[in-house]
Structure formats: C-alpha cells, structure tokens
mmCIF file of C-alpha atoms and ligand atoms in Angstrom:
data_model
loop_
_atom_site.group_PDB
_atom_site.id
_atom_site.type_symbol
_atom_site.label_atom_id
_atom_site.label_comp_id
_atom_site.label_asym_id
_atom_site.label_seq_id
_atom_site.Cartn_x
_atom_site.Cartn_y
_atom_site.Cartn_z
ATOM 1 C CA MET A 381 -0.015 -0.012 -0.039
ATOM 2 C CA LYS A 382 1.313 3.360 -0.993
ATOM 3 C CA ALA A 383 1.418 6.428 1.362
ATOM 4 C CA GLY A 384 -0.866 9.303 0.431
ATOM 5 C CA LYS A 385 -3.944 11.304 1.460
ATOM 6 C CA ASP A 386 -6.164 9.604 4.126
ATOM 7 C CA LYS A 387 -3.491 6.875 4.769
ATOM 8 C CA VAL A 388 -1.987 6.423 8.125
ATOM 9 C CA ILE A 389 1.734 5.794 8.302
ATOM 10 C CA ALA A 390 4.086 4.810 11.084
ATOM 11 C CA ILE A 391 7.567 6.240 10.777
ATOM 12 C CA HIS A 392 10.823 6.532 12.583
ATOM 13 C CA TYR A 393 12.754 9.720 11.716
ATOM 14 C CA THR A 394 15.816 11.554 12.480
ATOM 15 C CA LEU A 395 15.994 15.405 11.802
ATOM 16 C CA THR A 396 19.376 16.937 11.104
ATOM 17 C CA VAL A 397 19.886 20.649 10.594
ATOM 18 C CA ASP A 398 23.261 22.246 9.711
ATOM 19 C CA GLY A 399 24.926 18.885 10.288
ATOM 20 C CA GLU A 400 23.553 18.492 13.881
ATOM 21 C CA LYS A 401 20.971 16.039 14.985
ATOM 22 C CA VAL A 402 17.979 17.986 16.267
ATOM 23 C CA GLU A 403 15.574 15.299 17.199
ATOM 24 C CA SER A 404 14.886 11.586 16.540
ATOM 25 C CA SER A 405 12.076 9.253 17.224
ATOM 26 C CA HIS A 406 14.749 6.577 17.837
ATOM 27 C CA ASP A 407 15.740 8.375 21.037
ATOM 28 C CA ASN A 408 12.678 7.106 22.922
ATOM 29 C CA ASP A 409 12.109 4.242 20.479
ATOM 30 C CA GLU A 410 8.554 5.548 19.812
ATOM 31 C CA GLN A 411 7.530 5.639 16.190
ATOM 32 C CA LEU A 412 5.339 8.415 14.971
ATOM 33 C CA TRP A 413 1.844 7.765 13.715
ATOM 34 C CA ILE A 414 0.653 10.304 11.052
ATOM 35 C CA LEU A 415 -2.544 10.817 9.153
ATOM 36 C CA LEU A 416 -1.414 12.014 5.755
ATOM 37 C CA GLY A 417 -3.258 14.869 3.904
ATOM 38 C CA HIS A 418 -4.447 16.657 7.064
ATOM 39 C CA GLY A 419 -1.489 19.056 7.762
ATOM 40 C CA GLN A 420 0.074 16.901 10.436
ATOM 41 C CA LEU A 421 3.588 17.124 8.784
ATOM 42 C CA ILE A 422 5.441 20.003 7.297
ATOM 43 C CA PRO A 423 4.497 20.199 3.623
ATOM 44 C CA GLY A 424 7.893 19.223 2.165
ATOM 45 C CA LEU A 425 8.069 15.951 4.189
ATOM 46 C CA GLU A 426 4.460 15.064 3.420
ATOM 47 C CA THR A 427 5.083 15.448 -0.311
ATOM 48 C CA ALA A 428 8.215 13.314 -0.076
ATOM 49 C CA LEU A 429 6.460 10.435 1.536
ATOM 50 C CA GLU A 430 3.679 10.188 -1.057
ATOM 51 C CA GLY A 431 3.706 7.015 -3.044
ATOM 52 C CA HIS A 432 6.149 5.151 -0.786
ATOM 53 C CA GLU A 433 5.481 1.901 0.998
ATOM 54 C CA ALA A 434 6.253 0.198 4.251
ATOM 55 C CA GLY A 435 9.933 -0.997 4.493
ATOM 56 C CA GLU A 436 11.265 1.955 2.511
ATOM 57 C CA THR A 437 13.937 4.166 3.861
ATOM 58 C CA LEU A 438 14.013 7.841 2.588
ATOM 59 C CA GLN A 439 16.479 10.661 2.762
ATOM 60 C CA VAL A 440 14.547 13.894 2.396
ATOM 61 C CA GLU A 441 15.956 17.314 2.111
ATOM 62 C CA VAL A 442 13.252 20.010 2.754
ATOM 63 C CA ALA A 443 13.974 23.640 1.819
ATOM 64 C CA ALA A 444 13.007 26.317 4.346
ATOM 65 C CA ALA A 445 10.031 27.407 2.298
ATOM 66 C CA ASP A 446 8.558 23.849 2.505
ATOM 67 C CA GLY A 447 9.557 23.498 6.125
ATOM 68 C CA TYR A 448 9.143 26.119 8.781
ATOM 69 C CA GLY A 449 9.248 29.051 6.331
ATOM 70 C CA GLU A 450 11.858 31.693 5.593
ATOM 71 C CA ARG A 451 13.074 33.960 8.338
ATOM 72 C CA GLN A 452 11.428 37.257 8.540
ATOM 73 C CA GLU A 453 13.392 40.293 9.600
ATOM 74 C CA ASP A 454 10.723 42.289 11.461
ATOM 75 C CA GLN A 455 10.014 39.653 14.026
ATOM 76 C CA ILE A 456 11.913 41.008 17.008
ATOM 77 C CA GLN A 457 9.536 41.901 19.792
ATOM 78 C CA ARG A 458 10.235 43.424 23.283
ATOM 79 C CA MET A 459 8.337 41.762 26.105
ATOM 80 C CA SER A 460 8.242 42.269 29.878
ATOM 81 C CA LYS A 461 10.152 39.713 31.826
ATOM 82 C CA LYS A 462 7.016 38.761 33.779
ATOM 83 C CA TYR A 463 5.874 36.755 30.746
ATOM 84 C CA PHE A 464 8.897 34.470 31.026
ATOM 85 C CA PRO A 465 8.714 31.856 33.730
ATOM 86 C CA GLN A 466 12.558 31.492 34.013
ATOM 87 C CA ALA A 467 13.585 34.963 32.895
ATOM 88 C CA SER A 468 16.760 35.103 35.076
ATOM 89 C CA ARG A 469 18.207 32.073 33.316
ATOM 90 C CA LEU A 470 17.704 33.213 29.776
ATOM 91 C CA LYS A 471 20.546 34.339 27.529
ATOM 92 C CA ALA A 472 20.745 35.492 23.908
ATOM 93 C CA GLY A 473 20.433 32.614 21.491
ATOM 94 C CA MET A 474 18.460 30.413 23.809
ATOM 95 C CA VAL A 475 15.065 29.020 22.759
ATOM 96 C CA THR A 476 12.212 29.352 25.216
ATOM 97 C CA VAL A 477 8.548 28.768 25.189
ATOM 98 C CA LEU A 478 6.080 31.637 25.564
ATOM 99 C CA LYS A 479 2.391 31.177 26.588
ATOM 100 C CA LEU A 480 0.244 33.196 24.336
ATOM 101 C CA LYS A 481 -3.008 34.999 25.289
ATOM 102 C CA ASP A 482 -5.060 32.358 23.329
ATOM 103 C CA GLY A 483 -3.536 29.571 25.510
ATOM 104 C CA ASN A 484 -1.234 28.319 22.717
ATOM 105 C CA GLN A 485 2.461 28.057 23.239
ATOM 106 C CA ARG A 486 5.135 29.309 20.916
ATOM 107 C CA ALA A 487 8.862 28.628 20.777
ATOM 108 C CA VAL A 488 10.883 31.843 20.469
ATOM 109 C CA THR A 489 14.562 32.631 20.390
ATOM 110 C CA VAL A 490 15.938 35.159 22.896
ATOM 111 C CA HIS A 491 17.507 38.010 21.051
ATOM 112 C CA LYS A 492 18.628 40.362 23.891
ATOM 113 C CA VAL A 493 18.054 40.352 27.638
ATOM 114 C CA GLY A 494 17.589 43.768 29.245
ATOM 115 C CA MET A 495 16.811 44.981 32.781
ATOM 116 C CA SER A 496 13.111 44.481 32.800
ATOM 117 C CA ALA A 497 12.393 43.349 29.250
ATOM 118 C CA ILE A 498 13.491 40.652 26.869
ATOM 119 C CA ASP A 499 13.737 41.029 23.115
ATOM 120 C CA VAL A 500 12.609 37.797 21.402
ATOM 121 C CA ASP A 501 12.777 36.695 17.826
ATOM 122 C CA LEU A 502 9.261 35.401 16.943
ATOM 123 C CA ASN A 503 10.628 33.437 13.993
ATOM 124 C CA HIS A 504 10.307 29.716 14.445
ATOM 125 C CA PRO A 505 13.719 28.442 15.591
ATOM 126 C CA MET A 506 13.869 26.282 12.417
ATOM 127 C CA ALA A 507 12.746 29.121 10.104
ATOM 128 C CA GLY A 508 15.222 29.691 7.259
ATOM 129 C CA LYS A 509 16.812 26.229 7.779
ATOM 130 C CA THR A 510 17.167 23.431 5.373
ATOM 131 C CA LEU A 511 15.755 20.296 7.106
ATOM 132 C CA ASN A 512 17.319 16.892 6.477
ATOM 133 C CA PHE A 513 15.106 13.920 7.442
ATOM 134 C CA ASP A 514 16.174 10.323 7.471
ATOM 135 C CA VAL A 515 12.841 8.394 7.512
ATOM 136 C CA VAL A 516 12.028 4.713 7.865
ATOM 137 C CA ILE A 517 8.495 3.822 6.900
ATOM 138 C CA ASN A 518 7.306 1.050 9.140
ATOM 139 C CA ASP A 519 3.637 0.749 8.238
ATOM 140 C CA VAL A 520 1.146 2.217 5.781
ATOM 141 C CA ARG A 521 -2.642 1.570 6.264
ATOM 142 C CA ASP A 522 -5.982 3.103 5.394
ATOM 143 C CA ALA A 523 -7.205 5.628 7.856
ATOM 144 C CA THR A 524 -10.352 4.851 9.793
ATOM 145 C CA GLU A 525 -13.406 7.093 9.341
ATOM 146 C CA GLU A 526 -12.913 8.379 12.809
ATOM 147 C CA GLU A 527 -9.299 9.301 12.120
ATOM 148 C CA VAL A 528 -10.260 11.220 9.082
ATOM 149 C CA VAL A 529 -12.965 13.083 11.018
ATOM 150 C CA HIS A 530 -10.536 13.833 13.824
ATOM 151 C CA GLY A 531 -7.793 14.852 11.451
ATOM 152 C CA HIS A 532 -5.118 12.801 13.188
ATOM 153 C CA ALA A 533 -3.910 9.282 13.497
ATOM 154 C CA HIS A 534 -4.878 6.973 16.393
ATOM 155 C CA PRO A 535 -1.856 4.921 17.267
ATOM 156 C CA PRO A 536 -2.521 1.378 18.457
ATOM 157 C CA GLY A 537 -3.282 1.095 22.120
ATOM 158 C CA ALA A 538 -3.903 4.871 22.430
ATOM 159 C CA GLU A 539 -6.993 5.932 24.335
ATOM 160 C CA ALA A 540 -9.978 7.346 22.361
ATOM 161 C CA HIS A 541 -9.771 11.100 21.964
HETATM 162 ZN ZN1 ZN B 591 -8.799 11.342 17.631
#
C-alpha cells in the first residue's frame, strides 16, 4: 500500500539541521503515527512520503520554504520579563517557550536580555533552515473514518480522543 492522502503511516525519523541532529524518534524508540493529507507534517516531508511503502527508507531534504518558512526580519519583539517563567536564566540565543493569550504556546529565540524586558525573535527556531530527514516507513494503512474526522492518526493502544 502506498502512502498518500487519508492513509496512516508509522515512521521513525531523525531530523538533522546544519549537520547537527535536532531530534529523533529513535531516542525514545517511539515511532510516529501520522494521518497524511491533514496538515500533520510539514509540507515538504509530506510530499516526499507520497507514493512510498512500508519497509522503505528515505532521505529527504526540505527547503526552508517547504519546512518552517523563511526567516522574517521584522519579528523582534520586546516583552516584559514577567511573561517568562525563568527570565533570570535566559541568555541570547536560547530558545524558550512563551504562553500566548489564546492559550497556545510558541517557541521563540531570545535576542537580547535587558533589565526589565527581553527582546525575542518570533521566527520559528527552524525558520530559514534546510531540514534533512532520515525516514524509515514502518507501516502504511488506510485511515479509519474516525481518524479522518478527527484529522489525526490513532496509534494502536492509544485511548480514544
Ligand atoms: Zn482522535
């Protein structure tokens, strides 16, 4: 069975950026279950997986535009330290997570630490980067109706949600 829209795939992956390993599903030995065609993956990786089958190994290079987007220059924002749970430990270049008003969280990069405020770069930390994925496809199956309605995969053994 070939991977594509409304198929569920199980993959192991390692993400490498600028020659450094960023993350890997091998680290905790937990494969990732993905419903394809529903925006669960970055576009460049999703496109690369299409038409492939279980047992295949892929090396995928994803350009920034098909990954986390290009860097935008006007994304530096000054924010009061009170919004940062661990403000005293932050230094320029560190990535930290901000809680937004809508309850969502967002990873930002510390640009400059001042007396009472911190300048953060709102670009995604991976913006502007070429992403290199090593992917092993372990399984491809049809999505269930419920998965398509929910817009995500239900891994085996996971509780209903
Ligand atoms: Zn669900």
